[in-house]
Tab-separated table of C-alpha atoms in Angstrom:
chain	number	residue	atom	x	y	z
A	451	MET	CA	-58.678	47.647	-11.156
A	452	ALA	CA	-55.835	47.677	-13.689
A	453	THR	CA	-55.113	50.875	-15.517
A	454	GLU	CA	-54.940	50.929	-19.350
A	455	LYS	CA	-51.168	51.022	-19.257
A	456	GLU	CA	-50.900	48.144	-16.848
A	457	SER	CA	-53.342	45.997	-18.900
A	458	TYR	CA	-52.074	47.000	-22.344
A	459	ARG	CA	-50.004	44.314	-24.141
A	460	LEU	CA	-47.877	45.239	-27.059
A	461	ASP	CA	-48.669	43.180	-30.162
A	462	GLU	CA	-46.281	42.543	-33.022
A	463	LYS	CA	-47.472	45.579	-34.960
A	464	ASP	CA	-46.799	47.848	-31.870
A	465	LYS	CA	-43.332	46.287	-31.666
A	466	GLU	CA	-42.702	46.881	-35.415
A	467	ILE	CA	-43.780	50.593	-34.934
A	468	LEU	CA	-41.506	51.008	-31.885
A	469	ARG	CA	-38.483	49.453	-33.758
A	470	ALA	CA	-39.149	51.583	-36.816
A	471	LEU	CA	-39.344	54.776	-34.759
A	472	GLN	CA	-36.281	53.834	-32.790
A	473	HIS	CA	-34.386	53.559	-36.045
A	474	ASN	CA	-35.812	56.807	-37.492
A	475	ALA	CA	-38.167	58.964	-35.411
A	476	ARG	CA	-38.536	61.402	-38.309
A	477	LEU	CA	-40.560	58.957	-40.426
A	478	THR	CA	-43.840	60.526	-41.464
A	479	ASN	CA	-46.960	58.649	-40.498
A	480	LYS	CA	-47.333	57.556	-44.192
A	481	GLU	CA	-43.756	56.225	-44.324
A	482	LEU	CA	-44.239	54.505	-40.931
A	483	ALA	CA	-47.448	52.870	-42.126
A	484	ALA	CA	-45.756	51.594	-45.234
A	485	ALA	CA	-42.910	50.235	-43.231
A	486	VAL	CA	-45.218	48.253	-40.821
A	487	HIS	CA	-47.744	47.299	-43.543
A	488	LEU	CA	-50.724	49.055	-42.049
A	489	SER	CA	-52.863	52.011	-43.346
A	490	THR	CA	-52.183	55.434	-42.075
A	491	THR	CA	-55.161	55.847	-39.696
A	492	PRO	CA	-54.520	52.725	-37.541
A	493	THR	CA	-50.735	53.546	-37.553
A	494	TYR	CA	-51.432	57.027	-36.294
A	495	GLU	CA	-53.825	55.767	-33.667
A	496	ARG	CA	-51.256	53.185	-32.453
A	497	VAL	CA	-48.459	55.723	-32.161
A	498	LYS	CA	-50.788	58.137	-30.242
A	499	ARG	CA	-51.699	55.265	-27.922
A	500	LEU	CA	-48.033	54.230	-27.391
A	501	GLU	CA	-47.156	57.919	-26.644
A	502	ARG	CA	-50.156	58.236	-24.213
A	503	LEU	CA	-49.343	55.048	-22.342
A	504	GLY	CA	-45.678	56.095	-22.031
A	505	PHE	CA	-44.004	53.410	-24.272
A	506	ILE	CA	-42.727	56.336	-26.269
A	507	LYS	CA	-41.267	58.803	-23.786
A	508	LYS	CA	-40.022	61.444	-26.227
A	509	TYR	CA	-38.404	62.079	-29.545
A	510	ALA	CA	-34.819	63.376	-29.711
A	511	THR	CA	-32.047	64.203	-32.115
A	512	ILE	CA	-28.687	62.445	-31.568
A	513	LEU	CA	-25.779	64.852	-31.974
A	514	ASP	CA	-22.119	64.203	-32.769
A	515	ALA	CA	-20.260	64.908	-29.595
A	516	ASP	CA	-16.914	65.040	-31.333
A	517	LYS	CA	-17.993	67.762	-33.766
A	518	LEU	CA	-19.324	69.718	-30.771
A	519	ASN	CA	-16.086	69.405	-28.911
A	520	LYS	CA	-17.683	67.219	-26.235
A	521	GLY	CA	-16.211	63.869	-27.227
A	522	PHE	CA	-14.092	63.195	-24.212
A	523	VAL	CA	-16.292	60.773	-22.140
A	524	VAL	CA	-15.687	59.882	-18.512
A	525	TYR	CA	-17.569	57.671	-16.311
A	526	CYS	CA	-17.320	59.013	-12.815
A	527	SER	CA	-18.236	56.781	-9.783
A	528	VAL	CA	-19.315	58.782	-6.709
A	529	LYS	CA	-19.375	57.748	-3.107
A	530	LEU	CA	-21.351	59.924	-0.806
A	531	ARG	CA	-20.271	60.590	2.820
A	532	HIS	CA	-23.687	60.207	4.174
A	533	LEU	CA	-26.607	58.580	2.303
A	534	ASN	CA	-30.108	59.380	3.231
A	535	SER	CA	-33.151	60.748	1.314
A	536	GLU	CA	-32.174	64.464	2.023
A	537	LYS	CA	-28.570	63.931	0.935
A	538	ALA	CA	-29.585	61.862	-2.102
A	539	GLN	CA	-32.079	64.536	-3.176
A	540	ALA	CA	-29.399	67.283	-2.758
A	541	PHE	CA	-26.943	65.289	-4.959
A	542	THR	CA	-29.679	64.598	-7.621
A	543	ARG	CA	-30.565	68.309	-7.768
A	544	MET	CA	-26.991	69.207	-8.305
A	545	VAL	CA	-26.515	66.542	-10.997
A	546	LEU	CA	-29.655	67.529	-12.814
A	547	SER	CA	-28.372	71.206	-13.103
A	548	ILE	CA	-25.089	70.171	-14.803
A	549	ASP	CA	-24.993	70.061	-18.558
A	550	GLU	CA	-21.880	67.981	-18.681
A	551	VAL	CA	-23.435	65.135	-16.895
A	552	THR	CA	-25.443	63.320	-19.553
A	553	GLU	CA	-26.382	60.215	-17.522
A	554	CYS	CA	-26.673	59.530	-13.892
A	555	TYR	CA	-27.435	56.205	-12.189
A	556	ASN	CA	-27.931	55.297	-8.570
A	557	ILE	CA	-25.950	52.077	-8.296
A	558	SER	CA	-25.163	49.332	-5.832
A	559	GLY	CA	-21.690	48.328	-4.724
A	560	SER	CA	-18.706	50.314	-3.656
A	561	PHE	CA	-20.170	53.545	-5.029
A	562	ASP	CA	-23.463	55.160	-4.772
A	563	TYR	CA	-23.765	56.897	-8.223
A	564	MET	CA	-22.276	56.522	-11.767
A	565	LEU	CA	-22.139	59.721	-13.854
A	566	ARG	CA	-21.483	59.914	-17.552
A	567	ILE	CA	-19.742	63.135	-18.231
A	568	GLN	CA	-18.921	64.666	-21.620
A	569	SER	CA	-16.215	67.320	-21.923
A	570	PRO	CA	-13.747	68.645	-24.513
A	571	ASP	CA	-10.613	67.153	-22.971
A	572	MET	CA	-8.792	66.021	-19.883
A	573	LYS	CA	-7.804	69.426	-18.738
A	574	TYR	CA	-11.487	70.590	-18.871
A	575	TYR	CA	-12.568	67.521	-16.993
A	576	GLN	CA	-9.950	68.090	-14.238
A	577	ARG	CA	-11.264	71.721	-13.772
A	578	PHE	CA	-14.856	70.480	-13.916
A	579	LEU	CA	-14.146	67.846	-11.232
A	580	LEU	CA	-12.503	70.373	-8.907
A	581	ASP	CA	-14.785	73.311	-9.533
A	582	VAL	CA	-18.159	71.744	-9.984
A	583	ILE	CA	-18.453	68.213	-8.715
A	584	GLY	CA	-15.920	68.714	-5.962
A	585	ARG	CA	-17.883	71.542	-4.404
A	586	HIS	CA	-20.549	69.146	-3.234
A	587	ASP	CA	-19.785	68.812	0.477
A	588	ASN	CA	-21.145	65.267	0.852
A	589	ILE	CA	-18.863	63.551	-1.614
A	590	ALA	CA	-16.569	61.032	0.122
A	591	SER	CA	-14.780	59.823	-2.946
A	592	LEU	CA	-14.678	59.792	-6.748
A	593	GLU	CA	-13.256	57.377	-9.292
A	594	SER	CA	-12.911	58.351	-12.901
A	595	THR	CA	-12.866	55.930	-15.824
A	596	PHE	CA	-11.850	57.426	-19.193
A	597	VAL	CA	-13.342	56.187	-22.486
A	598	MET	CA	-10.572	55.478	-24.928
A	599	GLU	CA	-12.757	54.237	-27.784
A	600	GLU	CA	-16.432	53.907	-28.173
A	601	ILE	CA	-17.210	50.414	-29.604
A	602	LYS	CA	-20.958	50.473	-29.441
A	603	HIS	CA	-23.429	53.194	-28.500
A	604	ASP	CA	-26.982	52.213	-29.141
A	605	TYR	CA	-29.992	54.183	-27.923
A	606	SER	CA	-32.559	51.645	-28.757
A	607	VAL	CA	-34.353	49.236	-26.397
A	608	GLY	CA	-35.024	45.732	-27.736
A	609	VAL	CA	-38.685	45.101	-28.418
């Protein structure tokens, strides 16, 4: 038997709500209802259902990395020496504990993982690479790609 989440289909009003909240998650229920042309009670109920079913994972504030002196962005590709469940879990635990790593993806191809790392500058990144990432004994190789200019950075998902 299908669960509610598996059987629930988003309708156009749900999609409008999701688009509006992606643009501004601080909208009050009254403002959101006006934006999607519904009354407040059905809007509130829809948002709660979308949260309960996991369509809305969480609400967050987007900070200015440059103003916080974390605007130097590096994508670091990581190849592990040995790859099995135990080694992957150990690497994952390490990555989850590092604040500078803002994204981590298990990827296919020449490397096993892609990390997005934010730091103040090149010198900091060099020390970080040697003193933090480099301490993991199962890393075979790393390749760093430095972001020179951010052209597009959109947190939304098309709905």
